[in-house]
C-alpha angles and dihedrals in degrees: 000000000000115000122201135191127190125201136162113251110258133188114266093336126218125256095266091060090061091041089061091045091053093052098059139063096233132019121202121204104216100216095146098077131086118292117243115215117238093004132130086276089082106020148036140167137257128189116252137170087272095050129258113000127195120231108197128185108219113230138184107252108140108123090000102096096142099047120131122238092250091057100048112119123213115240096242090182089077114067100222093150094071091046095048093045091050092047092050092049092048095046098044106021092108098040119112097250103033094120092051095059121009099062089052092050091050090050088059093046090051093057086084101227115204096208128055093221092051090055098043094045094049089050091048092051091047093049091046090055094046090051091051096243113150101189110132116244123220130186118231090212089067093055125085097234132131139186132066139267112342094004091053094047093046090047091054090050091051092046091053096041095245116172095192134026121210115202134190111247092249091073096050097099097056093038091052089052093053133072093202095111096036090052089056095043093242115141118220125220126189124229121221126187130198105200114235119234118222140158113292129175120243102049132281118036116263116197130206097044121143112289085250086079092057093045095050092049102037105022115183092008091064098094093049090052091049092050092053089061098048125103133164121200 
């Protein structure tokens, strides 16, 4: 059996994103669909002394409502790299594993990517490797598939020879209303994630931060904590 999951690339994803990635044989980054303004595709949160803080990558979107994720250009006129690097150093500078992760992340930010997807996907690959996840990553934009929603996802599964598709729960409604997977004989499982609780600086625990928060606080134990919260039904 070959299991497959498909997710849009997001900026510095949360722990559950990598939990799903770890549970399957192949993980497709869906960069070929329409970009959503002010979504996880360009931003995420870290925990700071003032609570959760957004880190947002500025992009060029005016007059470009129909652009695909792979085509979105970063607004290089706004120096978000300095801001994000400073925020990461301030938030995690005193955590146990700061040196193992944050300098490497900042090195990637400072490459000055022109495209949002190029930045987010390099960060996702780097974070996957640091966590110790070995699931191969594929890019939807490199596959010859068409359609939308369930038809697109099922088509990608067929193209890659998947025998089971694992979906995040947020897609259940439109998958249940489609016969795209049933028509191809591909069963669908649903991923659930119980967020681990661990020691954070700055008071009460806040879940659903970027996985950077987990790595800086728990280091090499991060993947084990993620796996404890994963379930597929």
